[in-house]
Coordinates of N, CA and C in Angstrom, one line a residue:
Chain A
X1 N 5.9 -15.4 -7.9 CA 4.8 -15.3 -8.8 C 3.6 -16.1 -8.3
X2 N 2.4 -15.7 -8.8 CA 1.2 -16.2 -8.3 C 1.0 -17.7 -8.8
X3 N 0.5 -18.5 -7.9 CA 0.4 -20.0 -8.2 C -1.1 -20.4 -8.0
X4 N -1.6 -21.2 -8.9 CA -2.9 -21.8 -8.8 C -2.7 -23.3 -8.7
X5 N -3.5 -23.9 -7.7 CA -3.3 -25.3 -7.5 C -4.6 -26.1 -7.8
X6 N -4.5 -27.1 -8.6 CA -5.7 -27.9 -8.9 C -5.4 -29.4 -8.6
X7 N -6.4 -30.1 -8.2 CA -6.2 -31.6 -8.0 C -6.0 -32.2 -9.4
X8 N -5.2 -33.2 -9.5 CA -4.9 -33.7 -10.9 C -6.1 -34.4 -11.5
X9 N -7.0 -35.0 -10.6 CA -8.1 -35.8 -11.2 C -9.3 -35.8 -10.3
X10 N -10.4 -35.9 -11.0 CA -11.7 -36.0 -10.3 C -12.5 -37.0 -11.1
X11 N -13.2 -37.9 -10.4 CA -14.0 -38.9 -11.0 C -15.4 -38.8 -10.5
X12 N -16.4 -39.0 -11.4 CA -17.8 -38.9 -11.0 C -18.7 -39.8 -11.9
X13 N -19.7 -40.3 -11.3 CA -20.6 -41.1 -12.1 C -21.6 -40.2 -12.9
X14 N -22.1 -40.7 -14.1 CA -23.0 -40.0 -14.9 C -24.2 -39.6 -14.0
X15 N -24.7 -38.3 -14.2 CA -25.8 -37.8 -13.5 C -25.5 -37.2 -12.2
X16 N -24.3 -37.4 -11.7 CA -23.9 -36.8 -10.4 C -23.3 -35.4 -10.7
X17 N -22.8 -34.8 -9.6 CA -22.3 -33.5 -9.6 C -20.8 -33.5 -9.4
X18 N -20.0 -32.9 -10.3 CA -18.6 -32.8 -10.1 C -18.2 -31.4 -9.7
X19 N -17.3 -31.4 -8.7 CA -16.7 -30.1 -8.2 C -15.2 -30.1 -8.4
X20 N -14.8 -29.1 -9.2 CA -13.3 -29.0 -9.5 C -12.8 -27.7 -8.9
X21 N -11.8 -27.9 -8.0 CA -11.4 -26.7 -7.2 C -10.1 -26.1 -7.7
X22 N -9.9 -24.9 -7.4 CA -8.7 -24.1 -7.9 C -8.2 -23.3 -6.7
X23 N -7.1 -23.6 -6.1 CA -6.6 -22.8 -4.9 C -5.6 -21.8 -5.3
X24 N -5.7 -20.7 -4.6 CA -4.7 -19.6 -4.8 C -4.8 -18.6 -3.6
X25 N -3.7 -18.0 -3.3 CA -3.7 -17.0 -2.2 C -4.7 -15.9 -2.5
X26 N -5.7 -15.8 -1.6 CA -6.7 -14.7 -1.7 C -7.3 -14.7 -3.2
X27 N -7.5 -15.9 -3.7 CA -8.1 -15.9 -5.1 C -9.4 -15.2 -5.2
X28 N -10.1 -15.1 -4.1 CA -11.4 -14.5 -4.1 C -11.4 -13.0 -4.5
X29 N -10.2 -12.4 -4.5 CA -10.1 -11.0 -4.9 C -9.8 -10.9 -6.4
X30 N -9.7 -12.0 -7.1 CA -9.4 -12.0 -8.5 C -10.6 -12.6 -9.3
X31 N -10.6 -12.3 -10.6 CA -11.6 -12.9 -11.5 C -11.0 -14.2 -12.0
X32 N -11.8 -15.3 -11.8 CA -11.3 -16.6 -12.2 C -12.1 -17.1 -13.4
X33 N -11.4 -17.7 -14.3 CA -11.9 -18.2 -15.5 C -11.6 -19.7 -15.6
X34 N -12.5 -20.4 -16.3 CA -12.3 -21.9 -16.5 C -12.4 -22.3 -18.0
X35 N -11.5 -23.1 -18.4 CA -11.5 -23.6 -19.8 C -11.4 -25.1 -19.8
X36 N -12.1 -25.7 -20.7 CA -12.2 -27.1 -20.9 C -11.4 -27.5 -22.1
X37 N -10.7 -28.6 -22.0 CA -9.9 -29.1 -23.2 C -10.1 -30.6 -23.3
X38 N -10.7 -31.0 -24.4 CA -10.9 -32.4 -24.7 C -9.7 -32.8 -25.5
X39 N -9.4 -34.1 -25.5 CA -8.2 -34.7 -26.1 C -8.1 -34.2 -27.6
X40 N -6.9 -33.7 -28.0 CA -6.7 -33.3 -29.3 C -7.4 -32.1 -29.8
X41 N -8.0 -31.4 -28.9 CA -8.8 -30.2 -29.2 C -8.2 -28.9 -28.5
X42 N -8.6 -27.8 -29.0 CA -8.2 -26.5 -28.4 C -9.1 -26.3 -27.2
X43 N -8.6 -25.5 -26.2 CA -9.4 -25.2 -25.0 C -10.6 -24.4 -25.4
X44 N -11.6 -24.5 -24.6 CA -12.9 -23.7 -24.8 C -13.2 -23.1 -23.4
X45 N -13.5 -21.9 -23.4 CA -13.9 -21.2 -22.2 C -15.3 -21.6 -21.8
X46 N -15.5 -22.1 -20.5 CA -16.8 -22.5 -20.0 C -17.4 -21.6 -18.9
X47 N -16.5 -20.9 -18.2 CA -16.9 -20.0 -17.2 C -15.9 -18.8 -17.2
X48 N -16.5 -17.6 -17.1 CA -15.6 -16.4 -17.0 C -16.1 -15.6 -15.8
X49 N -15.2 -14.7 -15.3 CA -15.5 -13.8 -14.2 C -16.2 -14.6 -13.1
X50 N -15.6 -15.6 -12.7 CA -16.0 -16.4 -11.5 C -17.2 -17.3 -11.8
X51 N -18.3 -16.7 -12.4 CA -19.5 -17.5 -12.4 C -20.4 -17.3 -13.7
X52 N -19.9 -16.5 -14.7 CA -20.7 -16.3 -15.9 C -20.4 -17.3 -16.9
X53 N -21.3 -17.6 -17.7 CA -21.2 -18.6 -18.8 C -21.2 -18.0 -20.2
X54 N -20.3 -18.3 -21.0 CA -20.3 -17.8 -22.4 C -21.6 -18.4 -23.1
X55 N -22.0 -17.8 -24.2 CA -23.2 -18.4 -24.9 C -22.8 -19.7 -25.4
X56 N -23.8 -20.6 -25.3 CA -23.6 -22.0 -25.8 C -23.1 -23.0 -24.8
X57 N -22.7 -22.5 -23.6 CA -22.3 -23.4 -22.5 C -23.6 -23.7 -21.6
X58 N -23.8 -24.9 -21.4 CA -25.0 -25.3 -20.7 C -25.1 -24.8 -19.3
X59 N -26.3 -24.6 -18.8 CA -26.5 -24.1 -17.4 C -25.9 -25.1 -16.4
X60 N -25.7 -26.3 -16.8 CA -25.1 -27.3 -15.8 C -23.7 -26.8 -15.3
X61 N -23.1 -25.9 -16.0 CA -21.7 -25.4 -15.6 C -21.9 -24.2 -14.8
X62 N -21.4 -24.1 -13.6 CA -21.4 -23.0 -12.8 C -20.1 -22.8 -12.0
X63 N -19.9 -21.6 -11.5 CA -18.7 -21.3 -10.8 C -18.9 -20.4 -9.6
X64 N -17.9 -20.5 -8.7 CA -18.0 -19.7 -7.5 C -16.5 -19.4 -7.1
X65 N -16.4 -18.4 -6.3 CA -15.0 -18.0 -5.9 C -15.1 -17.2 -4.6
X66 N -14.3 -17.7 -3.6 CA -14.3 -17.0 -2.3 C -13.1 -17.4 -1.5
X67 N -12.5 -16.5 -0.8 CA -11.4 -16.8 0.0 C -10.2 -17.3 -0.8
X68 N -9.7 -18.5 -0.5 CA -8.6 -19.0 -1.2 C -8.9 -20.1 -2.2
X69 N -10.3 -20.3 -2.5 CA -10.7 -21.3 -3.4 C -11.8 -20.9 -4.4
X70 N -11.5 -21.3 -5.6 CA -12.6 -21.1 -6.7 C -13.0 -22.5 -7.0
X71 N -14.3 -22.6 -7.4 CA -14.8 -23.9 -7.7 C -15.6 -23.9 -9.0
X72 N -15.4 -24.9 -9.9 CA -16.2 -25.1 -11.1 C -17.1 -26.3 -10.7
X73 N -18.4 -26.1 -10.8 CA -19.3 -27.2 -10.6 C -20.1 -27.6 -11.8
X74 N -20.1 -28.9 -12.1 CA -20.8 -29.4 -13.3 C -21.9 -30.3 -12.7
X75 N -23.1 -29.9 -13.0 CA -24.2 -30.7 -12.5 C -24.7 -31.7 -13.6
X76 N -25.3 -32.8 -13.1 CA -25.8 -33.8 -14.1 C -24.8 -34.2 -15.1
X77 N -23.6 -34.6 -14.6 CA -22.5 -34.9 -15.5 C -22.8 -35.9 -16.6
X78 N -22.3 -35.6 -17.8 CA -22.5 -36.5 -18.9 C -21.2 -37.0 -19.4
X79 N -21.2 -38.1 -20.2 CA -20.0 -38.7 -20.7 C -19.2 -37.6 -21.5
X80 N -19.9 -36.8 -22.2 CA -19.2 -35.8 -23.0 C -18.5 -34.7 -22.2
X81 N -18.7 -34.7 -20.9 CA -18.0 -33.7 -20.1 C -16.6 -34.1 -19.7
X82 N -16.3 -35.3 -20.1 CA -14.9 -35.9 -19.8 C -13.9 -35.0 -20.5
X83 N -12.9 -34.4 -19.8 CA -12.0 -33.5 -20.4 C -11.0 -33.0 -19.3
X84 N -10.0 -32.2 -19.7 CA -9.2 -31.5 -18.7 C -9.7 -30.1 -18.5
X85 N -9.8 -29.7 -17.3 CA -10.3 -28.4 -16.9 C -9.2 -27.6 -16.3
X86 N -9.1 -26.3 -16.8 CA -8.0 -25.4 -16.3 C -8.6 -24.2 -15.8
X87 N -8.2 -23.8 -14.5 CA -8.6 -22.5 -14.1 C -7.5 -21.5 -14.5
X88 N -7.8 -20.2 -14.7 CA -6.8 -19.2 -15.0 C -7.3 -17.9 -14.5
X89 N -6.3 -17.1 -14.1 CA -6.5 -15.7 -13.6 C -5.5 -14.8 -14.3
X90 N -5.7 -13.5 -14.1 CA -4.8 -12.5 -14.6 C -4.1 -12.0 -13.3
X91 N -2.7 -12.1 -13.3 CA -1.9 -11.6 -12.2 C -1.6 -10.2 -12.5
X92 N -2.2 -9.2 -11.8 CA -2.0 -7.8 -12.1 C -0.6 -7.3 -11.7
X93 N 0.1 -8.1 -10.8 CA 1.4 -7.6 -10.4 C 2.4 -7.9 -11.5
X94 N 2.3 -8.9 -12.3 CA 3.2 -9.3 -13.3 C 2.6 -9.1 -14.7
X95 N 1.3 -8.8 -14.8 CA 0.6 -8.7 -16.1 C 0.8 -10.0 -16.9
X96 N 0.6 -11.1 -16.2 CA 0.7 -12.4 -16.8 C -0.6 -13.1 -16.6
X97 N -1.0 -14.0 -17.5 CA -2.0 -15.0 -17.2 C -1.4 -16.2 -16.5
X98 N -2.1 -16.6 -15.5 CA -1.6 -17.8 -14.7 C -2.6 -18.9 -14.8
X99 N -2.1 -20.1 -15.2 CA -3.0 -21.3 -15.3 C -2.7 -22.2 -14.2
X100 N -3.8 -22.9 -13.7 CA -3.7 -24.0 -12.8 C -3.1 -25.2 -13.6
X101 N -2.7 -26.2 -12.9 CA -2.1 -27.4 -13.5 C -3.1 -28.2 -14.3
X102 N -4.4 -28.0 -14.1 CA -5.4 -28.8 -14.8 C -5.9 -29.9 -14.0
X103 N -7.2 -30.2 -14.2 CA -7.8 -31.4 -13.5 C -8.5 -32.2 -14.6
X104 N -8.2 -33.5 -14.6 CA -8.8 -34.4 -15.5 C -10.1 -35.0 -14.9
X105 N -11.2 -34.7 -15.6 CA -12.5 -35.2 -15.1 C -12.8 -36.5 -15.9
X106 N -12.9 -37.5 -15.1 CA -13.3 -38.8 -15.6 C -14.7 -39.2 -15.2
X107 N -15.5 -39.5 -16.2 CA -16.9 -39.9 -16.0 C -16.9 -41.5 -16.0
X108 N -17.3 -42.0 -14.8 CA -17.2 -43.4 -14.6 C -18.2 -44.2 -15.4
Chain B
X1 N -18.5 -16.5 -37.5 CA -18.1 -16.8 -36.1 C -16.6 -16.6 -35.9
X2 N -16.2 -16.4 -34.6 CA -14.9 -16.2 -34.3 C -14.0 -17.3 -34.7
X3 N -12.9 -17.0 -35.4 CA -11.9 -18.1 -35.8 C -10.5 -17.5 -35.6
X4 N -9.7 -18.4 -35.1 CA -8.2 -18.0 -35.1 C -7.5 -19.2 -35.7
X5 N -6.6 -18.9 -36.7 CA -5.9 -20.0 -37.4 C -4.4 -19.7 -37.3
X6 N -3.7 -20.6 -36.6 CA -2.3 -20.5 -36.4 C -1.6 -21.2 -37.6
X7 N -0.4 -20.7 -37.9 CA 0.5 -21.4 -38.9 C 1.9 -21.1 -38.6
X8 N 2.8 -21.8 -39.3 CA 4.2 -21.5 -39.1 C 5.0 -22.5 -38.3
X9 N 4.3 -23.5 -37.7 CA 5.0 -24.5 -36.9 C 5.8 -25.4 -37.8
X10 N 6.6 -26.3 -37.1 CA 7.4 -27.2 -37.8 C 8.5 -27.7 -37.0
X11 N 9.4 -28.5 -37.6 CA 10.6 -29.0 -36.9 C 11.8 -28.0 -37.2
X12 N 12.4 -27.7 -36.1 CA 13.6 -26.7 -36.2 C 14.7 -27.2 -35.2
X13 N 15.9 -26.9 -35.6 CA 17.0 -27.3 -34.8 C 17.2 -26.4 -33.6
X14 N 17.8 -26.8 -32.5 CA 18.0 -26.0 -31.4 C 18.9 -24.8 -31.8
X15 N 18.6 -23.6 -31.3 CA 19.3 -22.4 -31.6 C 18.8 -21.6 -32.8
X16 N 17.9 -22.3 -33.6 CA 17.4 -21.6 -34.7 C 16.1 -20.8 -34.4
X17 N 15.5 -20.2 -35.4 CA 14.4 -19.3 -35.2 C 13.2 -19.8 -36.0
X18 N 12.0 -19.3 -35.6 CA 10.7 -19.6 -36.2 C 9.8 -18.5 -36.0
X19 N 8.9 -18.2 -36.9 CA 7.9 -17.2 -36.8 C 6.5 -17.8 -36.9
X20 N 5.7 -17.7 -35.9 CA 4.3 -18.2 -36.0 C 3.4 -17.0 -36.4
X21 N 2.3 -17.3 -37.1 CA 1.3 -16.4 -37.4 C -0.1 -16.9 -36.9
X22 N -1.0 -15.9 -36.7 CA -2.3 -16.3 -36.2 C -3.3 -15.3 -36.9
X23 N -4.1 -15.8 -37.8 CA -5.0 -15.0 -38.6 C -6.4 -15.1 -37.9
X24 N -7.0 -13.9 -37.6 CA -8.3 -13.9 -37.0 C -9.3 -13.6 -38.0
X25 N -10.5 -14.2 -37.9 CA -11.6 -13.9 -38.7 C -12.9 -13.9 -37.9
X26 N -14.0 -13.3 -38.4 CA -15.2 -13.2 -37.6 C -15.3 -12.1 -36.6
X27 N -14.2 -11.4 -36.4 CA -14.1 -10.3 -35.5 C -12.9 -9.4 -35.9
X28 N -12.9 -8.2 -35.4 CA -11.8 -7.3 -35.6 C -10.8 -7.3 -34.5
X29 N -9.6 -7.5 -34.8 CA -8.5 -7.7 -33.8 C -8.4 -6.5 -32.9
X30 N -8.6 -5.3 -33.4 CA -8.1 -4.1 -32.7 C -8.6 -3.9 -31.3
X31 N -9.8 -4.3 -30.9 CA -10.2 -4.0 -29.5 C -9.7 -5.0 -28.5
X32 N -9.0 -6.0 -28.9 CA -8.7 -7.1 -28.1 C -7.2 -7.3 -27.8
X33 N -6.9 -7.6 -26.5 CA -5.6 -8.1 -26.3 C -5.4 -9.5 -26.9
X34 N -4.2 -9.9 -27.2 CA -4.0 -11.2 -27.8 C -2.9 -11.9 -27.1
X35 N -3.1 -13.2 -26.9 CA -2.1 -14.1 -26.2 C -1.6 -15.1 -27.1
X36 N -0.4 -15.6 -26.7 CA 0.1 -16.9 -27.1 C 0.2 -17.8 -25.9
X37 N -0.3 -19.0 -26.0 CA -0.2 -20.0 -25.0 C 0.3 -21.3 -25.6
X38 N 1.1 -22.0 -24.8 CA 1.6 -23.3 -25.4 C 1.3 -24.5 -24.5
X39 N 1.5 -25.6 -25.1 CA 1.2 -26.9 -24.3 C 2.2 -27.9 -24.8
X40 N 3.2 -28.3 -23.9 CA 4.1 -29.3 -24.3 C 3.4 -30.6 -24.3
X41 N 3.9 -31.6 -25.0 CA 3.3 -32.9 -25.1 C 3.0 -33.5 -23.8
X42 N 1.7 -33.8 -23.5 CA 1.2 -34.5 -22.3 C 1.2 -33.6 -21.1
X43 N 1.4 -32.3 -21.3 CA 1.5 -31.3 -20.2 C 0.3 -30.4 -20.2
X44 N 0.3 -29.5 -19.2 CA -0.8 -28.5 -19.1 C -0.5 -27.3 -19.9
X45 N -1.4 -26.3 -19.8 CA -1.3 -25.1 -20.5 C -0.3 -24.1 -19.9
X46 N 0.6 -23.5 -20.7 CA 1.5 -22.5 -20.2 C 1.4 -21.2 -21.0
X47 N 1.1 -20.2 -20.3 CA 1.0 -18.9 -20.9 C 2.4 -18.4 -21.4
X48 N 2.4 -17.8 -22.6 CA 3.7 -17.4 -23.2 C 3.8 -15.8 -23.2
X49 N 2.8 -15.2 -23.8 CA 3.0 -13.7 -24.0 C 1.6 -13.1 -24.3
X50 N 1.5 -11.8 -24.0 CA 0.3 -11.0 -24.3 C 0.7 -9.7 -24.9
X51 N -0.1 -9.2 -25.8 CA 0.1 -7.9 -26.3 C -1.2 -7.1 -26.2
X52 N -1.1 -5.9 -25.7 CA -2.3 -5.0 -25.5 C -3.0 -4.8 -26.9
X53 N -4.2 -4.4 -26.8 CA -5.1 -4.2 -28.0 C -4.5 -3.3 -29.1
X54 N -3.7 -2.3 -28.6 CA -3.2 -1.3 -29.6 C -1.7 -1.5 -29.7
X55 N -1.1 -2.6 -29.2 CA 0.3 -2.8 -29.4 C 1.1 -2.0 -28.4
X56 N 0.5 -1.3 -27.5 CA 1.3 -0.4 -26.6 C 2.1 -1.1 -25.5
X57 N 1.7 -2.3 -25.3 CA 2.4 -3.0 -24.2 C 2.4 -4.5 -24.5
X58 N 3.4 -5.1 -23.9 CA 3.6 -6.6 -24.1 C 4.3 -7.2 -22.9
X59 N 4.0 -8.4 -22.6 CA 4.6 -9.1 -21.4 C 4.8 -10.5 -21.8
X60 N 5.9 -11.1 -21.2 CA 6.3 -12.4 -21.5 C 6.5 -13.3 -20.2
X61 N 6.3 -14.6 -20.4 CA 6.7 -15.5 -19.4 C 8.2 -15.5 -19.2
X62 N 8.6 -15.8 -18.0 CA 10.1 -15.8 -17.7 C 10.8 -16.8 -18.6
X63 N 10.2 -17.9 -19.0 CA 10.8 -18.9 -19.7 C 11.1 -18.5 -21.2
X64 N 10.5 -17.5 -21.7 CA 10.7 -17.1 -23.0 C 11.2 -15.6 -23.2
X65 N 11.3 -14.9 -22.1 CA 11.6 -13.5 -22.1 C 13.0 -13.3 -22.7
X66 N 13.2 -12.4 -23.6 CA 14.5 -12.1 -24.2 C 14.7 -13.0 -25.5
X67 N 13.9 -14.0 -25.7 CA 14.0 -14.9 -26.9 C 12.8 -14.8 -27.8
X68 N 11.6 -14.6 -27.2 CA 10.4 -14.5 -28.0 C 9.9 -13.1 -28.1
X69 N 9.3 -12.8 -29.2 CA 8.7 -11.4 -29.4 C 7.3 -11.5 -30.0
X70 N 6.3 -10.9 -29.4 CA 5.0 -10.9 -29.9 C 4.7 -9.6 -30.6
X71 N 4.0 -9.7 -31.7 CA 3.6 -8.4 -32.5 C 2.3 -8.7 -33.1
X72 N 1.7 -7.6 -33.6 CA 0.4 -7.7 -34.3 C 0.3 -6.7 -35.4
X73 N -0.5 -7.0 -36.4 CA -0.8 -6.1 -37.5 C -2.3 -6.0 -37.5
X74 N -2.9 -5.0 -36.9 CA -4.3 -4.9 -36.7 C -5.0 -4.8 -38.1
X75 N -4.5 -4.0 -39.0 CA -5.2 -4.0 -40.3 C -5.3 -5.3 -41.0
X76 N -4.3 -6.2 -40.8 CA -4.3 -7.5 -41.4 C -4.9 -8.5 -40.5
X77 N -5.4 -8.1 -39.3 CA -6.1 -9.0 -38.4 C -5.2 -10.2 -38.1
X78 N -3.9 -9.9 -37.9 CA -2.9 -11.0 -37.7 C -2.0 -10.8 -36.5
X79 N -1.8 -11.8 -35.7 CA -0.9 -11.8 -34.6 C 0.4 -12.7 -34.9
X80 N 1.5 -12.3 -34.4 CA 2.7 -13.0 -34.7 C 3.5 -13.4 -33.4
X81 N 4.3 -14.4 -33.5 CA 5.2 -14.8 -32.4 C 6.6 -15.1 -33.1
X82 N 7.6 -14.2 -32.9 CA 8.9 -14.5 -33.3 C 9.7 -15.2 -32.2
X83 N 10.1 -16.4 -32.6 CA 10.8 -17.3 -31.6 C 12.3 -17.5 -32.0
X84 N 13.2 -17.0 -31.2 CA 14.6 -17.1 -31.5 C 15.3 -18.0 -30.4
X85 N 16.5 -18.4 -30.8 CA 17.3 -19.2 -29.8 C 16.4 -20.4 -29.3
X86 N 15.8 -21.1 -30.1 CA 14.9 -22.2 -29.7 C 15.6 -23.3 -28.9
X87 N 14.9 -23.8 -28.0 CA 15.4 -24.9 -27.1 C 14.5 -26.1 -27.2
X88 N 15.0 -27.3 -26.8 CA 14.2 -28.5 -26.8 C 12.9 -28.3 -26.0
X89 N 13.1 -27.6 -24.9 CA 11.9 -27.4 -24.0 C 10.9 -26.4 -24.5
X90 N 11.1 -25.8 -25.7 CA 10.1 -25.0 -26.4 C 9.2 -25.8 -27.2
X91 N 9.5 -27.1 -27.3 CA 8.6 -28.0 -28.1 C 7.2 -28.1 -27.5
X92 N 6.2 -27.7 -28.3 CA 4.8 -27.6 -27.8 C 3.9 -27.3 -28.9
X93 N 2.6 -27.4 -28.7 CA 1.6 -26.9 -29.5 C 1.4 -25.4 -29.1
X94 N 1.5 -24.5 -30.0 CA 1.3 -23.1 -29.7 C -0.1 -22.6 -30.1
X95 N -0.8 -22.1 -29.2 CA -2.2 -21.5 -29.4 C -2.1 -20.0 -29.4
X96 N -2.8 -19.4 -30.3 CA -3.1 -18.0 -30.1 C -4.5 -17.9 -29.5
X97 N -4.8 -16.9 -28.7 CA -6.0 -16.7 -28.0 C -6.4 -15.3 -27.9
X98 N -7.7 -15.0 -28.1 CA -8.2 -13.6 -28.0 C -8.3 -13.3 -26.5
X99 N -8.0 -12.0 -26.2 CA -8.1 -11.6 -24.8 C -9.1 -10.6 -24.6
X100 N -10.0 -10.8 -23.7 CA -11.1 -9.9 -23.3 C -10.7 -9.2 -22.0
X101 N -10.9 -7.9 -21.9 CA -10.5 -7.2 -20.7 C -11.6 -7.2 -19.6
X102 N -11.2 -7.8 -18.4 CA -12.0 -7.8 -17.2 C -11.0 -7.9 -16.1
X103 N -10.6 -6.8 -15.5 CA -9.5 -6.8 -14.5 C -8.3 -7.5 -15.0
X104 N -8.0 -7.3 -16.3 CA -6.9 -8.0 -17.0 C -7.4 -8.7 -18.2
X105 N -6.5 -9.2 -19.1 CA -6.9 -9.8 -20.3 C -7.0 -11.3 -20.2
X106 N -8.2 -11.8 -20.3 CA -8.4 -13.2 -20.2 C -8.7 -13.8 -21.5
X107 N -8.2 -15.0 -21.8 CA -8.4 -15.7 -23.1 C -9.9 -16.2 -23.2
X108 N -10.6 -15.8 -24.3 CA -12.0 -16.3 -24.4 C -12.1 -17.2 -25.6
X109 N -11.4 -17.0 -26.7 CA -11.4 -17.9 -27.8 C -10.0 -18.3 -28.2
X110 N -9.9 -19.5 -28.6 CA -8.5 -20.1 -28.9 C -8.5 -20.7 -30.3
X111 N -7.4 -20.6 -30.9 CA -7.2 -21.3 -32.2 C -6.9 -22.8 -31.9
X112 N -6.7 -23.5 -33.0 CA -6.5 -25.0 -32.9 C -5.0 -25.3 -32.7
X113 N -4.2 -24.3 -32.8 CA -2.8 -24.5 -32.5 C -1.9 -25.0 -33.6
X114 N -0.6 -24.7 -33.5 CA 0.4 -25.2 -34.5 C 1.6 -25.8 -33.7
X115 N 2.0 -27.0 -34.1 CA 3.0 -27.7 -33.4 C 4.4 -27.3 -33.8
X116 N 5.2 -26.9 -32.7 CA 6.6 -26.6 -32.9 C 7.5 -27.7 -32.3
X117 N 8.4 -28.3 -33.0 CA 9.2 -29.3 -32.5 C 10.7 -28.9 -32.7
X118 N 11.4 -28.8 -31.5 CA 12.8 -28.3 -31.6 C 13.6 -29.6 -31.3
X119 N 14.3 -30.0 -32.4 CA 15.1 -31.2 -32.3 C 16.2 -31.2 -33.3
X120 N 17.3 -31.8 -33.0 CA 18.5 -31.9 -33.9 C 18.3 -33.1 -34.7

């Protein structure tokens, strides 16, 4: 089955840029989506189809995807961005959604 | 606005059954695939099941295949998850999520979840 790998944690100072990566075999051939989950809350989609943003998501959130790595980039990080971030893809071989293990973003 | 409200969770003994419901509002269920996703306490997200927009197809995670069954009632704008032969490892918050098609069904809106606790 397809596997997505995320670093468990990323720390960044306010105002800096956070890069959260998601690794998978030839992930560049898939559409990657990113969801954010704050403690005690439901997940919220922040990037879809590699680099598009749903309405209401700030332009500070951007995504890229190439080769074996997809990246969620958060510019000018704010305290309110502190959350768990999950990448996910559709595995067309199994018709399953596959989630990465999640990355906890800590704002120092 | 888009809303998904899950219900039906609770405490259940191992081996017993439970049926979850998810009522959608703010949109019509019929054009969308629908997912169930769960999250065990302190753990990450785990995809459980998906049903095609018209109910024509459904797929399950290996961990629940043969025990769980997803269904939908489009006129009632409602999604269901029938969970049989429950195990302790099924303890989790269960979220329903709307699926948008783009090279597959990806979740774009999520409910707030319902907690299922399997314990004797």
